[in-house]
Amino acid sequence: MPTGHTHQTDVVIVGAGPVGLFAVFECGMVRLHCHVVDVLDDAGGQCTALYPEKPIYDIPGFPRIEAAELVVRLKAQAAAFRPVYHLGEQVQALEALTGGFWRVTTSRGTVLQAKAVIIAAGVGAFGPNRPPLAGIEAYEGKSVFYYVTHRENFRGKRVVIAGGGDTAVDWALSLAEIADRVSVIHRRDKFRAAPESEAQLKALARAGKVELVVPYQLHGLEGTGGQLKAVTVATLDGATRRIEADALLPFFGLSMSLGPIAEWSLALQHNQVAIDASTTVTSKPGIFAIGDVVTYPGKLKLILTGFAEAAIAARSAYALVHPETPLHFEYSTMSGVPSV
Ligand SMILES: Cc1cc2nc3c(=O)[nH]c(=O)nc-3n(C[C@H](O)[C@H](O)[C@H](O)COP(=O)(O)OP(=O)(O)OC[C@H]3O[C@@H](n4cnc5c(N)ncnc54)[C@H](O)[C@@H]3O)c2cc1C
């Protein structure tokens, strides 16, 4: 899609995570056409960027589905309605126009005009919390990784994992099966992970399959041309240790910020967009929000909850786009998949 153009559409969806993708489908079912913008280069939000190979167990009808596979299916389901994707573009400005239209402008100068905007921006502009290590940028994406997108890349490697939460422990358990060596650096002996996972990790450590390097913190990196040779760790007392390594996986959680959306004068609560759950409308008529980005009493941050919110948002958007024609409720078994 060429950038810097102006497009008119029924609905602009901000965010192509699982919930934004399903909103395309739900809008299509009520004959609304969508443009979807995402700052990332690929659709799928957290599923694609953070855990593509992890199985999800609580998607209705799928006893087990890998996150990447869910995204493939959501895109296929949405494709019937020919959405226009603007990937690699951040939505920056939102302005009200006359006639009940909204204008959305992206970082690449694309302008989208619509009567309804659905914000499905998840945790916003999410990025890893980086450890404060001198020169770490040179290694990022080469031998320091904040997410595991292809587990096989670590087969036969000496892997150092830093962190004490679920992500660190889960990947230690998983990579111990294929890596040459896995060392887990944590500042204390107790982990903040599911008790069964922690127990499994400690059992692997006793069996010599994982090395627990506690109580240590990351201290420095050694290597050339972006390729690590070793990681230095230190205790709070300053005692250091050198661990030879091919890859470092620091798992210190995500920093989340709403980014430009925080400047749109929407009512927020704890950095999330407050909505009326019965319609998904925000404090501005015509601007709806769904998925992880929203809050309301009882909100559950689950993909399936976001899917239901997408169905509600589509119907709310329809009422704005076609105020003259009330929506006749139909099951998909009766309507089939209409063409937009
Ligand atoms: C490790 C892990 C495991 C999980 N397991 C499960 C599970 O088993 N079951 C479950 O239900 N949930 C699970 N979740 C949570 C689930 O991933 C989220 O609930 C889901 O991704 C929310 O979808 P979303 O579309 O609302 O937001 P996201 O997936 O966060 O997508 C939002 C998208 O919006 C984009 N965006 C944000 N701001 C802008 C902007 N200004 N302009 C353009 N684009 C923007 C982002 O780039 C992103 O792609 C898990 C999460 C993690 C991290």
Coordinates of C-alpha atoms and ligand atoms in Angstrom, one line a residue:
M1 CA 0.0 0.0 0.0
P2 CA 1.6 3.3 -1.0
T3 CA 2.1 5.7 1.9
G4 CA 1.2 9.4 2.1
H5 CA -2.2 8.9 0.5
T6 CA -5.7 9.8 1.8
H7 CA -8.2 7.0 2.1
Q8 CA -11.9 7.1 2.9
T9 CA -13.3 4.0 4.6
D10 CA -16.0 2.8 6.9
V11 CA -13.8 1.9 9.9
V12 CA -10.2 2.5 10.8
I13 CA -8.8 -0.1 13.1
V14 CA -5.7 0.9 15.1
G15 CA -3.7 -2.3 15.8
A16 CA -3.5 -5.6 13.8
G17 CA -3.2 -7.8 16.9
P18 CA -5.5 -10.8 17.2
V19 CA -8.4 -8.6 18.4
G20 CA -7.9 -6.0 15.6
L21 CA -7.8 -8.8 13.0
F22 CA -11.1 -10.3 14.4
A23 CA -12.6 -6.8 14.4
V24 CA -12.0 -6.8 10.6
F25 CA -14.1 -9.9 10.3
E26 CA -16.9 -8.7 12.6
C27 CA -17.1 -5.4 10.7
G28 CA -17.2 -7.3 7.5
M29 CA -20.1 -9.4 8.7
V30 CA -22.1 -6.1 9.1
R31 CA -20.8 -4.9 5.7
L32 CA -18.3 -2.4 6.9
H33 CA -15.0 -2.0 5.1
C34 CA -11.8 -1.5 7.2
H35 CA -8.3 -0.1 6.9
V36 CA -6.0 -1.5 9.6
V37 CA -2.8 0.2 10.8
D38 CA 0.0 -1.4 12.8
V39 CA 3.3 0.0 13.7
L40 CA 4.9 -3.5 13.5
D41 CA 5.8 -5.0 10.1
D42 CA 3.7 -8.1 10.6
A43 CA 0.1 -8.5 11.8
G44 CA -0.6 -10.5 15.0
G45 CA 0.4 -8.2 17.8
Q46 CA 1.7 -9.9 20.9
C47 CA 1.0 -13.4 19.4
T48 CA 3.4 -12.7 16.5
A49 CA 6.0 -10.5 18.3
L50 CA 6.2 -12.2 21.6
Y51 CA 5.2 -15.9 21.5
P52 CA 4.6 -17.2 18.0
E53 CA 5.6 -20.8 18.9
K54 CA 3.7 -21.0 22.2
P55 CA 0.5 -23.0 22.3
I56 CA -2.6 -21.3 23.4
Y57 CA -5.2 -23.5 25.1
D58 CA -8.1 -21.1 25.7
I59 CA -9.3 -20.2 22.2
P60 CA -12.8 -21.7 21.9
G61 CA -12.9 -24.7 19.6
F62 CA -9.1 -25.1 19.5
P63 CA -7.9 -27.4 22.3
R64 CA -4.4 -26.2 21.4
I65 CA -3.2 -23.7 18.8
E66 CA 0.2 -22.1 18.3
A67 CA 0.0 -18.3 18.5
A68 CA 1.4 -17.9 15.0
E69 CA -1.2 -20.4 13.6
L70 CA -4.0 -18.4 15.3
V71 CA -2.8 -15.3 13.5
V72 CA -2.7 -17.1 10.1
R73 CA -6.3 -18.3 10.6
L74 CA -7.5 -14.8 11.8
K75 CA -6.0 -13.2 8.7
A76 CA -7.6 -15.9 6.5
Q77 CA -11.0 -15.3 8.1
A78 CA -10.6 -11.5 7.7
A79 CA -9.4 -11.8 4.1
A80 CA -12.9 -12.3 2.7
F81 CA -13.6 -8.6 3.5
R82 CA -10.5 -7.3 1.7
P83 CA -9.1 -5.2 4.5
V84 CA -6.4 -2.7 3.6
Y85 CA -3.4 -3.1 5.9
H86 CA -0.9 -0.3 6.6
L87 CA 1.9 -2.1 8.4
G88 CA 5.0 -0.5 9.7
E89 CA 3.1 2.7 10.3
Q90 CA 2.2 4.2 13.7
V91 CA -1.1 5.9 14.1
Q92 CA -0.2 9.3 15.5
A93 CA -2.9 11.9 15.2
L94 CA -6.6 11.7 15.6
E95 CA -8.8 14.8 14.6
A96 CA -12.5 15.3 14.4
L97 CA -13.8 16.6 11.1
T98 CA -17.2 18.0 10.2
G99 CA -20.0 15.6 9.4
G100 CA -19.0 13.1 12.1
F101 CA -15.9 12.0 10.4
W102 CA -12.5 11.3 12.1
R103 CA -9.1 11.7 10.5
V104 CA -6.3 9.5 11.5
T105 CA -2.7 10.3 10.4
T106 CA 0.2 7.8 10.5
S107 CA 3.9 8.2 10.9
R108 CA 4.3 7.8 7.2
G109 CA 1.8 10.5 6.3
T110 CA -1.0 8.2 5.4
V111 CA -4.4 9.8 6.1
L112 CA -7.5 7.7 6.8
Q113 CA -10.9 9.2 7.1
A114 CA -13.9 7.3 8.6
K115 CA -16.9 7.7 10.8
A116 CA -15.7 5.1 13.2
V117 CA -12.3 4.3 14.6
I118 CA -11.7 1.1 16.6
I119 CA -8.6 1.2 18.8
A120 CA -7.2 -2.3 19.3
A121 CA -3.8 -1.2 20.3
G122 CA -3.2 -3.8 22.9
V123 CA -0.5 -2.8 25.3
G124 CA 0.4 0.1 23.0
A125 CA 3.9 0.5 21.9
F126 CA 5.4 -2.4 23.6
G127 CA 9.1 -3.1 23.9
P128 CA 11.4 -5.1 26.1
N129 CA 12.9 -3.8 29.3
R130 CA 16.6 -3.7 28.4
P131 CA 19.2 -4.4 31.0
P132 CA 21.5 -1.4 31.4
L133 CA 24.6 -3.1 29.9
A134 CA 27.2 -0.9 28.0
G135 CA 27.2 -1.6 24.3
I136 CA 24.2 -4.1 24.3
E137 CA 22.7 -2.4 21.2
A138 CA 25.5 -3.9 19.1
Y139 CA 24.5 -7.4 20.0
E140 CA 20.7 -7.0 19.8
G141 CA 19.1 -9.2 17.1
K142 CA 22.4 -11.0 16.5
S143 CA 23.2 -12.7 19.8
V144 CA 21.0 -10.9 22.4
F145 CA 17.3 -11.5 21.9
Y146 CA 14.4 -10.2 24.0
Y147 CA 11.9 -12.6 22.4
V148 CA 12.2 -16.2 21.1
T149 CA 10.6 -16.3 17.7
H150 CA 12.3 -19.5 16.4
R151 CA 13.2 -21.9 19.2
E152 CA 15.3 -24.0 16.7
N153 CA 17.8 -21.1 16.4
F154 CA 19.1 -22.1 19.8
R155 CA 19.8 -25.7 19.1
G156 CA 23.3 -26.7 20.1
K157 CA 24.0 -23.2 21.5
R158 CA 25.3 -22.0 24.9
V159 CA 22.4 -19.9 26.0
V160 CA 22.3 -17.5 29.0
I161 CA 18.8 -16.6 30.2
A162 CA 18.5 -13.7 32.6
G163 CA 15.3 -13.1 34.7
G164 CA 13.2 -14.8 37.2
G165 CA 9.7 -14.7 35.8
D166 CA 7.5 -17.2 33.9
T167 CA 9.1 -16.3 30.5
A168 CA 12.7 -16.9 31.8
V169 CA 11.7 -20.2 33.5
D170 CA 9.5 -21.5 30.6
W171 CA 12.2 -20.8 28.0
A172 CA 14.9 -22.4 30.2
L173 CA 12.8 -25.5 30.4
S174 CA 12.1 -25.5 26.7
L175 CA 15.6 -24.7 25.5
A176 CA 17.2 -27.2 27.9
E177 CA 15.9 -29.8 25.5
I178 CA 17.9 -28.6 22.5
A179 CA 20.6 -26.2 23.6
D180 CA 24.2 -27.3 24.4
R181 CA 24.0 -25.5 27.7
V182 CA 21.4 -23.3 29.5
S183 CA 22.5 -21.0 32.4
V184 CA 19.8 -19.0 34.2
I185 CA 20.9 -15.8 35.9
H186 CA 18.7 -14.5 38.6
R187 CA 19.3 -12.2 41.5
R188 CA 17.8 -14.5 44.1
D189 CA 17.1 -18.2 44.6
K190 CA 13.3 -17.7 44.5
F191 CA 11.6 -17.4 41.0
R192 CA 8.4 -15.5 40.2
A193 CA 7.1 -18.3 38.1
A194 CA 4.4 -20.9 38.3
P195 CA 5.4 -23.2 41.2
E196 CA 5.4 -26.4 39.0
S197 CA 7.7 -24.7 36.5
E198 CA 10.0 -23.5 39.2
A199 CA 10.1 -27.1 40.6
Q200 CA 10.9 -28.5 37.1
L201 CA 13.7 -25.9 36.7
K202 CA 15.2 -26.9 40.0
A203 CA 15.0 -30.6 39.1
L204 CA 16.8 -29.9 35.8
A205 CA 19.4 -28.0 37.7
R206 CA 19.9 -30.9 40.1
A207 CA 20.2 -33.2 37.1
G208 CA 22.9 -30.9 35.7
K209 CA 20.8 -30.0 32.6
V210 CA 20.5 -26.3 33.5
E211 CA 22.9 -24.2 35.5
L212 CA 21.3 -21.8 38.0
V213 CA 23.5 -18.8 38.5
V214 CA 22.0 -17.2 41.6
P215 CA 22.2 -14.7 43.3
Y216 CA 23.8 -12.9 40.3
Q217 CA 22.9 -10.0 38.0
L218 CA 24.1 -9.2 34.5
H219 CA 27.2 -7.1 34.6
G220 CA 28.8 -7.0 31.1
L221 CA 29.1 -8.5 27.7
E222 CA 32.1 -9.7 25.8
G223 CA 32.3 -10.4 22.0
T224 CA 32.9 -8.9 18.6
G225 CA 30.8 -7.8 15.7
G226 CA 27.6 -8.4 17.6
Q227 CA 28.5 -12.0 18.4
L228 CA 28.7 -12.7 22.1
K229 CA 31.6 -14.7 23.5
A230 CA 30.8 -14.4 27.2
V231 CA 28.5 -12.8 29.7
T232 CA 29.9 -11.4 33.0
V233 CA 27.7 -11.6 36.0
A234 CA 28.1 -10.1 39.5
T235 CA 26.7 -10.5 43.0
L236 CA 25.5 -7.5 45.0
D237 CA 28.9 -7.6 46.8
G238 CA 30.7 -7.2 43.5
A239 CA 32.0 -10.7 43.0
T240 CA 32.1 -11.4 39.3
R241 CA 31.9 -14.6 37.2
R242 CA 32.4 -15.1 33.4
I243 CA 30.0 -17.5 31.5
E244 CA 30.9 -18.4 28.0
A245 CA 27.8 -17.9 25.8
D246 CA 26.6 -17.8 22.2
A247 CA 23.3 -16.1 23.1
L248 CA 21.8 -14.0 25.8
L249 CA 18.1 -13.9 26.4
P250 CA 17.2 -11.1 28.9
F251 CA 13.6 -11.5 30.1
F252 CA 12.8 -8.5 32.3
G253 CA 9.3 -8.0 31.1
L254 CA 7.8 -5.5 28.7
S255 CA 7.7 -1.7 29.0
M256 CA 4.3 -0.6 27.8
S257 CA 3.2 2.8 26.7
L258 CA 0.1 3.9 25.0
G259 CA 2.2 6.1 22.8
P260 CA 0.3 8.8 20.8
I261 CA -3.1 7.4 21.9
A262 CA -2.4 8.9 25.3
E263 CA -2.5 12.3 23.7
W264 CA -6.0 11.9 22.2
S265 CA -7.8 13.3 25.3
L266 CA -9.7 10.0 25.8
A267 CA -10.7 9.1 29.3
L268 CA -8.0 6.8 30.7
Q269 CA -7.8 4.7 33.8
H270 CA -4.4 3.3 34.8
N271 CA -3.0 4.1 31.3
Q272 CA -5.8 2.1 29.7
V273 CA -8.8 3.4 27.6
A274 CA -12.0 3.5 29.6
I275 CA -15.0 2.2 27.6
D276 CA -18.7 1.5 28.1
A277 CA -18.5 -2.3 27.7
S278 CA -22.1 -2.4 26.3
T279 CA -21.0 -0.6 23.2
T280 CA -17.2 -0.3 23.5
V281 CA -17.4 3.4 23.0
T282 CA -14.7 5.5 24.6
S283 CA -15.3 9.0 26.0
K284 CA -15.5 10.3 22.4
P285 CA -18.4 9.2 20.2
G286 CA -17.2 7.4 17.2
I287 CA -14.0 6.2 18.8
F288 CA -14.3 2.6 20.1
A289 CA -11.7 0.5 21.9
I290 CA -11.4 -3.2 22.3
G291 CA -8.9 -5.8 23.5
D292 CA -6.0 -5.4 25.9
V293 CA -6.0 -1.6 25.6
V294 CA -9.3 -1.2 27.4
T295 CA -10.6 -1.2 30.9
Y296 CA -14.0 -1.6 32.4
P297 CA -15.3 -3.3 35.5
G298 CA -14.6 -7.0 35.2
K299 CA -12.4 -6.7 32.1
L300 CA -10.4 -9.9 31.4
K301 CA -7.2 -9.5 29.3
L302 CA -7.8 -12.5 27.2
I303 CA -8.0 -13.0 23.5
L304 CA -11.5 -14.4 23.7
T305 CA -12.7 -11.4 25.6
G306 CA -11.3 -9.2 22.9
F307 CA -13.1 -11.2 20.2
A308 CA -16.4 -10.6 21.9
E309 CA -15.6 -6.9 22.3
A310 CA -14.8 -6.8 18.5
A311 CA -18.3 -8.1 17.7
I312 CA -19.9 -5.4 19.9
A313 CA -17.7 -2.7 18.4
A314 CA -18.6 -3.7 14.9
R315 CA -22.3 -3.3 15.6
S316 CA -21.7 0.0 17.4
A317 CA -19.7 1.3 14.4
Y318 CA -22.5 0.1 12.0
A319 CA -25.0 2.3 13.8
L320 CA -22.8 5.3 13.2
V321 CA -21.9 4.6 9.6
H322 CA -25.5 3.6 8.6
P323 CA -27.8 5.5 11.0
E324 CA -30.6 5.3 8.5
T325 CA -30.7 1.5 8.2
P326 CA -31.1 -0.3 11.5
L327 CA -29.0 -3.5 11.7
H328 CA -31.1 -6.6 11.4
F329 CA -29.5 -9.2 13.7
E330 CA -28.5 -12.4 11.9
Y331 CA -26.5 -15.4 12.8
S332 CA -23.6 -16.2 10.4
T333 CA -25.3 -19.5 9.7
M334 CA -28.1 -17.5 8.1
S335 CA -26.2 -14.6 6.5
G336 CA -23.2 -16.6 5.3
V337 CA -20.1 -14.3 4.7
P338 CA -21.4 -11.2 2.9
S339 CA -19.4 -9.4 0.3
V340 CA -18.3 -5.8 1.2
Ligands
LIG1 C1 3.7 -14.8 26.7 C2 2.2 -14.5 26.5 C3 1.3 -15.5 26.5 C4 0.0 -15.3 26.4 N1 -0.9 -16.3 26.4 C5 -2.2 -16.1 26.3 C6 -3.2 -17.1 26.3 O1 -2.8 -18.3 26.5 N2 -4.5 -16.8 26.1 C7 -5.0 -15.5 26.0 O2 -6.2 -15.3 25.8 N3 -4.1 -14.5 26.0 C8 -2.8 -14.7 26.1 N4 -1.9 -13.7 26.2 C9 -2.4 -12.3 26.0 C10 -2.8 -12.0 24.6 O3 -1.7 -12.1 23.8 C11 -3.4 -10.6 24.5 O4 -4.6 -10.6 25.3 C12 -3.7 -10.3 23.1 O5 -2.5 -10.2 22.3 C13 -4.4 -8.9 23.0 O6 -4.7 -8.7 21.7 P1 -4.9 -7.2 21.2 O7 -5.1 -7.3 19.7 O8 -5.8 -6.5 22.0 O9 -3.4 -6.5 21.4 P2 -2.0 -6.8 20.9 O10 -1.8 -8.2 20.6 O11 -1.1 -6.2 21.9 O12 -1.9 -6.0 19.5 C14 -2.0 -4.6 19.5 C15 -1.3 -4.1 18.2 O13 -1.5 -2.7 18.2 C16 -0.3 -2.1 17.6 N5 -0.3 -0.7 18.0 C17 -0.3 -0.2 19.3 N6 -0.3 1.2 19.2 C18 -0.3 1.5 17.9 C19 -0.3 2.7 17.2 N7 -0.4 3.9 17.8 N8 -0.3 2.7 15.8 C20 -0.3 1.5 15.2 N9 -0.3 0.3 15.8 C21 -0.3 0.3 17.1 C22 0.8 -2.9 18.2 O14 1.9 -2.8 17.4 C23 0.2 -4.3 18.2 O15 0.5 -5.1 17.1 C24 -0.5 -13.9 26.3 C25 0.4 -12.9 26.3 C26 1.8 -13.1 26.4 C27 2.8 -12.0 26.4

